[in-house]
PDB file of N, CA and C in Angstrom:
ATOM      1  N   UNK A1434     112.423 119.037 103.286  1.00 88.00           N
ATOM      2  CA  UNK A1434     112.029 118.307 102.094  1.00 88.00           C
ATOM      3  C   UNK A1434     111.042 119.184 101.314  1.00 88.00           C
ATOM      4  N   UNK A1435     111.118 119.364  99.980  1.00 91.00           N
ATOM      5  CA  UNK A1435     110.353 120.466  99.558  1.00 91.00           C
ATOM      6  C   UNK A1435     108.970 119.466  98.653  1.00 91.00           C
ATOM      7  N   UNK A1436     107.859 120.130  98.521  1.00 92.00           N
ATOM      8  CA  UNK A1436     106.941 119.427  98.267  1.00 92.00           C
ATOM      9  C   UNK A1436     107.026 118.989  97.104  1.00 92.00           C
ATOM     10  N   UNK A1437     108.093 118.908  96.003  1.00 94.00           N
ATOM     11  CA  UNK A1437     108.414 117.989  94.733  1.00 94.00           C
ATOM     12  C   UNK A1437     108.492 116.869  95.742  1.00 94.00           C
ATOM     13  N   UNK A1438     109.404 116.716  96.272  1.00 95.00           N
ATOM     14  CA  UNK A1438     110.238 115.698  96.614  1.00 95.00           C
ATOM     15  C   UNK A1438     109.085 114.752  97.434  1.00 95.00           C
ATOM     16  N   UNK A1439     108.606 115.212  98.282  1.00 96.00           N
ATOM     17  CA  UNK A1439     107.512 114.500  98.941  1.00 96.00           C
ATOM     18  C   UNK A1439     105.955 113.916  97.978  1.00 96.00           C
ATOM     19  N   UNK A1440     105.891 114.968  96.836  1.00 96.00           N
ATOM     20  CA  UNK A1440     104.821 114.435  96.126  1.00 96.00           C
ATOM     21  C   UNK A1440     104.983 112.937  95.121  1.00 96.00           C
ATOM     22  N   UNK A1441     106.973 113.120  94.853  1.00 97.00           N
ATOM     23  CA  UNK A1441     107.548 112.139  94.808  1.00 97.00           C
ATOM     24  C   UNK A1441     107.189 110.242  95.637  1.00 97.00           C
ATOM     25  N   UNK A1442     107.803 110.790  96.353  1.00 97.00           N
ATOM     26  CA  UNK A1442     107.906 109.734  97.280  1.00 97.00           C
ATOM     27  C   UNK A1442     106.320 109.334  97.895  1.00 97.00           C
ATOM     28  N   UNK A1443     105.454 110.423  97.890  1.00 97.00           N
ATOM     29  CA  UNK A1443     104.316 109.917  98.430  1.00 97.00           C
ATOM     30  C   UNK A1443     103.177 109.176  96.835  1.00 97.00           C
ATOM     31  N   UNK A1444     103.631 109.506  95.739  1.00 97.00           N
ATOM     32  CA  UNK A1444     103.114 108.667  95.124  1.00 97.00           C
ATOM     33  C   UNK A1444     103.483 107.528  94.799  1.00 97.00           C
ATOM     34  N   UNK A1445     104.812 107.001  94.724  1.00 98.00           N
ATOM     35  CA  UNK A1445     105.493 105.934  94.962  1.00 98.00           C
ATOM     36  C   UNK A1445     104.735 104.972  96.510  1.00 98.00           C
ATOM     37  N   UNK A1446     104.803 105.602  97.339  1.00 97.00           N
ATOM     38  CA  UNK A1446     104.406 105.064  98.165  1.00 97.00           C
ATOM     39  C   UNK A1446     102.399 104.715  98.290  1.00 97.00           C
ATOM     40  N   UNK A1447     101.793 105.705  97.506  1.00 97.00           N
ATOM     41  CA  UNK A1447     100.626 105.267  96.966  1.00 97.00           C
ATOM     42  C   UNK A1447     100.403 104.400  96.325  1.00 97.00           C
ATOM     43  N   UNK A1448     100.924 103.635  95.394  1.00 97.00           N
ATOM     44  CA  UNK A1448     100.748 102.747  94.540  1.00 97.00           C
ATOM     45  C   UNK A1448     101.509 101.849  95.171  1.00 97.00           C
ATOM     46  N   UNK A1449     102.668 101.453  95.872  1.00 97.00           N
ATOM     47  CA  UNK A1449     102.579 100.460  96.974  1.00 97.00           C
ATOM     48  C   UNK A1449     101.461 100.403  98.140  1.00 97.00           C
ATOM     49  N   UNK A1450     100.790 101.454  98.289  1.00 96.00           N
ATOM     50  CA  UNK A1450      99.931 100.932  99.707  1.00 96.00           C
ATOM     51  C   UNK A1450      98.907 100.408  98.972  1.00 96.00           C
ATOM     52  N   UNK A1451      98.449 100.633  97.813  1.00 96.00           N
ATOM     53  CA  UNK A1451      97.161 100.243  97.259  1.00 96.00           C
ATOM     54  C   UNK A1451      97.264  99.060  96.939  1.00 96.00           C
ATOM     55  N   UNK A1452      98.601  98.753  96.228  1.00 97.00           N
ATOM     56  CA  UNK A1452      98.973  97.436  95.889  1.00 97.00           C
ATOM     57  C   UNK A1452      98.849  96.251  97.109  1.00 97.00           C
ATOM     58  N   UNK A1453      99.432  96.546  98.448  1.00 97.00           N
ATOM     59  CA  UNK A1453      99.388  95.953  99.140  1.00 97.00           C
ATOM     60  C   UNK A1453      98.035  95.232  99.569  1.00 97.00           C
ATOM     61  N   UNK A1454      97.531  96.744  99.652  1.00 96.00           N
ATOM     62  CA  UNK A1454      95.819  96.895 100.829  1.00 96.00           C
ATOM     63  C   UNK A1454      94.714  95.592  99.814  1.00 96.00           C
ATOM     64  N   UNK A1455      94.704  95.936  98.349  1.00 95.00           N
ATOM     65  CA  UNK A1455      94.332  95.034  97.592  1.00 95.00           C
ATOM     66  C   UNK A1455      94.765  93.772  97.446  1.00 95.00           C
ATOM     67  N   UNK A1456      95.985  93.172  97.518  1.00 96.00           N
ATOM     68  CA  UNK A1456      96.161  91.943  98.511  1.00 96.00           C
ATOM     69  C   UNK A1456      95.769  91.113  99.623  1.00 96.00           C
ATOM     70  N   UNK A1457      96.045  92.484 100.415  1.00 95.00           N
ATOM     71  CA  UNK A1457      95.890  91.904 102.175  1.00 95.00           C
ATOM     72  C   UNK A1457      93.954  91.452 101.909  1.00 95.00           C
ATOM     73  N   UNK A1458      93.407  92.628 101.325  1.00 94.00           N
ATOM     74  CA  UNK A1458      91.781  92.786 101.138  1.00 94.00           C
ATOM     75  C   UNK A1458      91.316  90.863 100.769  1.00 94.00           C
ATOM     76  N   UNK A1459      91.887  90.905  99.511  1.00 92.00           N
ATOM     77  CA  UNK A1459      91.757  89.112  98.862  1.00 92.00           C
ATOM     78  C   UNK A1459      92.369  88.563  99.471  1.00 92.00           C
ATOM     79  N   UNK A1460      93.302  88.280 100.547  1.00 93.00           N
ATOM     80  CA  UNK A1460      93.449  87.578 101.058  1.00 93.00           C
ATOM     81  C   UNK A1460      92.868  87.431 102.074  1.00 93.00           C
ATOM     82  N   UNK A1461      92.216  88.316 102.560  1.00 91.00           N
ATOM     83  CA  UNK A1461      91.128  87.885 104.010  1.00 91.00           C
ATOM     84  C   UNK A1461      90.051  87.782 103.454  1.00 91.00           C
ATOM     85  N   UNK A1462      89.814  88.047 102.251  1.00 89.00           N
ATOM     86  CA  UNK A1462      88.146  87.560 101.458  1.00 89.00           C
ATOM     87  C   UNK A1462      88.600  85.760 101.655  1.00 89.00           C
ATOM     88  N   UNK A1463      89.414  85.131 100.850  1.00 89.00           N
ATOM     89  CA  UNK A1463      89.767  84.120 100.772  1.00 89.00           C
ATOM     90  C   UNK A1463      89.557  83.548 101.939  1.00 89.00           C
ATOM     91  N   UNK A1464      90.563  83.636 103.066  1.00 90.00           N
ATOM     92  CA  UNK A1464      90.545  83.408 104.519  1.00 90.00           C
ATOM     93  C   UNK A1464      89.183  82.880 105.049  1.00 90.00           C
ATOM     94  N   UNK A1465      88.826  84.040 105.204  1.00 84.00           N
ATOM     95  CA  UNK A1465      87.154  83.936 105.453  1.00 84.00           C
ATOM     96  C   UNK A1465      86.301  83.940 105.087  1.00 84.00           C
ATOM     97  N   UNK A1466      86.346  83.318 103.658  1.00 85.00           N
ATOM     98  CA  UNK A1466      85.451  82.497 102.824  1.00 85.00           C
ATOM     99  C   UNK A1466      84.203  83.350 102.504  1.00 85.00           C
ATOM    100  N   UNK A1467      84.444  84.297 102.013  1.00 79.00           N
ATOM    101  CA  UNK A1467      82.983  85.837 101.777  1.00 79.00           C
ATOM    102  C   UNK A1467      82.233  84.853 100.888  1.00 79.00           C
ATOM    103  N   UNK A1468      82.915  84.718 100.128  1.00 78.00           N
ATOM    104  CA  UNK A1468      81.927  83.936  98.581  1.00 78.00           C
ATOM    105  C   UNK A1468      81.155  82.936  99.280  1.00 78.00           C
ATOM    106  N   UNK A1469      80.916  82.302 100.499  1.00 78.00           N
ATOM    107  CA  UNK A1469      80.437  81.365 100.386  1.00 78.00           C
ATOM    108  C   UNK A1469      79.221  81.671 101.536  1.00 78.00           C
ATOM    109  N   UNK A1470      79.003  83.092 102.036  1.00 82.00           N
ATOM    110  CA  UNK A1470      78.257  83.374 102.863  1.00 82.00           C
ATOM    111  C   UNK A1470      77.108  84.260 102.581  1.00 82.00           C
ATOM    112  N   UNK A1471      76.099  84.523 103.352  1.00 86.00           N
ATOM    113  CA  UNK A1471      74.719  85.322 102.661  1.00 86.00           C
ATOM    114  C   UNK A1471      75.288  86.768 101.453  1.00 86.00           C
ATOM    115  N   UNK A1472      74.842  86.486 100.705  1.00 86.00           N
ATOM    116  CA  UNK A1472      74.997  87.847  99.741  1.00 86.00           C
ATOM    117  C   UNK A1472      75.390  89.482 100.464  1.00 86.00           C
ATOM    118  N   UNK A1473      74.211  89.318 101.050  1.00 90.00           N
ATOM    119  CA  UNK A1473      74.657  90.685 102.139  1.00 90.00           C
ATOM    120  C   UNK A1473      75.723  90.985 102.798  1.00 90.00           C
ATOM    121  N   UNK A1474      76.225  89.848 103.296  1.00 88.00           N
ATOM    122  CA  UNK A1474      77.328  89.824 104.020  1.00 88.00           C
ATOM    123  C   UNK A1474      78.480  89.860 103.043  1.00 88.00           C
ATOM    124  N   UNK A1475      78.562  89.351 102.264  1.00 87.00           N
ATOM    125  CA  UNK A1475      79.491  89.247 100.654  1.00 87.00           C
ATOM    126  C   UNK A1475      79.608  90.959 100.281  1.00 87.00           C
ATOM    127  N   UNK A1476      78.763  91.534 100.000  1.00 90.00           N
ATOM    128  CA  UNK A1476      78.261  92.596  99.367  1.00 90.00           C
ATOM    129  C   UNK A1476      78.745  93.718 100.563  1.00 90.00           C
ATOM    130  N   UNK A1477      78.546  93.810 101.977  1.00 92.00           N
ATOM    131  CA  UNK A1477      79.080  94.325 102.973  1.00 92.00           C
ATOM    132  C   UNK A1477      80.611  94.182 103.328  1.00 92.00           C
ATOM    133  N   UNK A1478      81.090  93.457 102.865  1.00 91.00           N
ATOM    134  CA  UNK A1478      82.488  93.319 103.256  1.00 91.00           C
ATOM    135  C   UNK A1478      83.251  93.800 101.788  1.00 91.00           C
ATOM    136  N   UNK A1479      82.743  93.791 101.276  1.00 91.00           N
ATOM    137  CA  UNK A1479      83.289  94.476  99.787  1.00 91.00           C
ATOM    138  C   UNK A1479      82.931  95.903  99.010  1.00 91.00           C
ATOM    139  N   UNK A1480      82.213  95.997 100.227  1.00 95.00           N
ATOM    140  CA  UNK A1480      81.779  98.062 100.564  1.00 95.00           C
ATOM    141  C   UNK A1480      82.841  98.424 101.574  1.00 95.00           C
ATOM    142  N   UNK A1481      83.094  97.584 102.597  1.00 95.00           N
ATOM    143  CA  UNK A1481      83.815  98.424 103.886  1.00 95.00           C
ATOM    144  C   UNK A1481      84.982  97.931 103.390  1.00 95.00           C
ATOM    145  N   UNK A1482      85.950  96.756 102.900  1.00 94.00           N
ATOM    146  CA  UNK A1482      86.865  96.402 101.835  1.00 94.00           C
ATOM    147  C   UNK A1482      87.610  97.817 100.498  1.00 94.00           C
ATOM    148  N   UNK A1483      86.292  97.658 100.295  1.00 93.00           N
ATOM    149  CA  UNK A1483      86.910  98.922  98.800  1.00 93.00           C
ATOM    150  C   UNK A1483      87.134 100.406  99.545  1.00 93.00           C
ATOM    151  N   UNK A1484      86.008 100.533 100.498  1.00 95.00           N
ATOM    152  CA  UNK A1484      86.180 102.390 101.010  1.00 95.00           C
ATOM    153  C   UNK A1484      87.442 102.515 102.011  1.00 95.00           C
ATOM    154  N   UNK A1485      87.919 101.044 102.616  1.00 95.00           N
ATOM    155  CA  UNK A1485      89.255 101.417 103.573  1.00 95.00           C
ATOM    156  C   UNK A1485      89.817 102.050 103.456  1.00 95.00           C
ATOM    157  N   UNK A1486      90.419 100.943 102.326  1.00 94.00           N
ATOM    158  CA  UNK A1486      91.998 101.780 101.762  1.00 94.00           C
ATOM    159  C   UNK A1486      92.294 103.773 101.740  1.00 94.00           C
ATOM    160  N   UNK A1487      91.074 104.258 101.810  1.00 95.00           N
ATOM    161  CA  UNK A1487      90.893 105.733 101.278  1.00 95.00           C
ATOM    162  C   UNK A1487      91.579 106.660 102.892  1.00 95.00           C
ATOM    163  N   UNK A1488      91.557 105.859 103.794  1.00 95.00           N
ATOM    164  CA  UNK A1488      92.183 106.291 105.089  1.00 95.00           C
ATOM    165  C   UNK A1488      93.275 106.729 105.244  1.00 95.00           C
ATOM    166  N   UNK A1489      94.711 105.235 104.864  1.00 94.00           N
ATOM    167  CA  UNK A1489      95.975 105.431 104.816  1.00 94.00           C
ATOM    168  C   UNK A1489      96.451 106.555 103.330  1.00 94.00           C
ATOM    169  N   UNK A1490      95.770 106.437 102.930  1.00 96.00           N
ATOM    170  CA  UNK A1490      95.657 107.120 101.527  1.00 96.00           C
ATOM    171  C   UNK A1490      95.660 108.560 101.763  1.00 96.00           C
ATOM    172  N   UNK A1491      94.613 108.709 102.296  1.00 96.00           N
ATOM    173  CA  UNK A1491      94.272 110.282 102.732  1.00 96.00           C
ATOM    174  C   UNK A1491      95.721 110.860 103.724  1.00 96.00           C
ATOM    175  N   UNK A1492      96.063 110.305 104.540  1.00 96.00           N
ATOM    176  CA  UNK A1492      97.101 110.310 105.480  1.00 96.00           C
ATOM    177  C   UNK A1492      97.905 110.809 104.693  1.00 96.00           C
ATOM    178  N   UNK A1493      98.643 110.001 103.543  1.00 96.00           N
ATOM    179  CA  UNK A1493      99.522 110.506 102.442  1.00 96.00           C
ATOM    180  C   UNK A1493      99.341 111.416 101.784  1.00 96.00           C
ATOM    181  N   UNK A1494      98.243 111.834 101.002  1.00 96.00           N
ATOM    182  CA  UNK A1494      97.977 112.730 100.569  1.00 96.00           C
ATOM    183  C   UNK A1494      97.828 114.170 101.357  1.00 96.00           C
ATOM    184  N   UNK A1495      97.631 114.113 102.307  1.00 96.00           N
ATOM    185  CA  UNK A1495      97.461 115.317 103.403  1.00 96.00           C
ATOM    186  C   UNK A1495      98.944 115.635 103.641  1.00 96.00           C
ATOM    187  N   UNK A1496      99.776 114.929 103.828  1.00 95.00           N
ATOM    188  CA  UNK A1496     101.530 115.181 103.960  1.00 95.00           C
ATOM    189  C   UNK A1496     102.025 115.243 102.993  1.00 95.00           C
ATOM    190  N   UNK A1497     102.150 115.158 101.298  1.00 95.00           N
ATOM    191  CA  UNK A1497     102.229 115.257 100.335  1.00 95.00           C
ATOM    192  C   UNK A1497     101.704 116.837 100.140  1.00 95.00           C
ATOM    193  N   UNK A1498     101.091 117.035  99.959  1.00 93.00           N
ATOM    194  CA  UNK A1498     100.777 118.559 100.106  1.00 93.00           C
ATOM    195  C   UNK A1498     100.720 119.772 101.066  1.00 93.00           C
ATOM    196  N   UNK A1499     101.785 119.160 101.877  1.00 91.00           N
ATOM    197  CA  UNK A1499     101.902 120.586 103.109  1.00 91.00           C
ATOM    198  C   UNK A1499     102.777 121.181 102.273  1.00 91.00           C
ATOM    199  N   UNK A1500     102.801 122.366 102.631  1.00 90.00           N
ATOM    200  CA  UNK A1500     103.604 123.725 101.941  1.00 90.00           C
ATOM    201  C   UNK A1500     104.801 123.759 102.172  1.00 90.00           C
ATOM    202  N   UNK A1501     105.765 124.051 101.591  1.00 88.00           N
ATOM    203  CA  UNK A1501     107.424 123.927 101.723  1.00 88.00           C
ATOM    204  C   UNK A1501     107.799 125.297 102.986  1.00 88.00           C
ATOM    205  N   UNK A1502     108.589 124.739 103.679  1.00 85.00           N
ATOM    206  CA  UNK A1502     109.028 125.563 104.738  1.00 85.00           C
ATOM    207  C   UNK A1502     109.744 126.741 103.914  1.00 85.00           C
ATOM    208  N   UNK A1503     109.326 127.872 104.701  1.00 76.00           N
ATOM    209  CA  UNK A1503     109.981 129.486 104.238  1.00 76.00           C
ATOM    210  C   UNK A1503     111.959 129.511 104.591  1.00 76.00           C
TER     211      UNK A1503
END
């Protein structure tokens, strides 16, 4: 697979994982009721919430840019 093709598919697949992760994120805010608990705790779950996503992300991006086989 030459790295067009993968930078392809791995941004396609970026903007689905983000899409998702930002879902799944509000839906366990919802779940477990953040808004309705000490500020800190609100404010902490929406620091470790927003910086996740940057994990599976990175994953993609690191395989998205390996070098095309010789």
């Amino acid at each position: 697979m030459t790295q067009r093709t993968r930078k392809l598919i791995g941004t396609i697949l970026l903007i689905v994982t983000i899409t998702v992760y930002s879902l799944l994120a509000l839906g366990v805010a919802g779940i477990l009721e953040v808004r309705g608990v000490n500020a800190f705790i609100e404010f902490l779950y929406y620091v470790i919430a927003g910086l996740l996503w940057v994990l599976p992300a990175g994953l993609i991006i690191k395989w998205m840019s390996k070098p095309d086989r010789a």
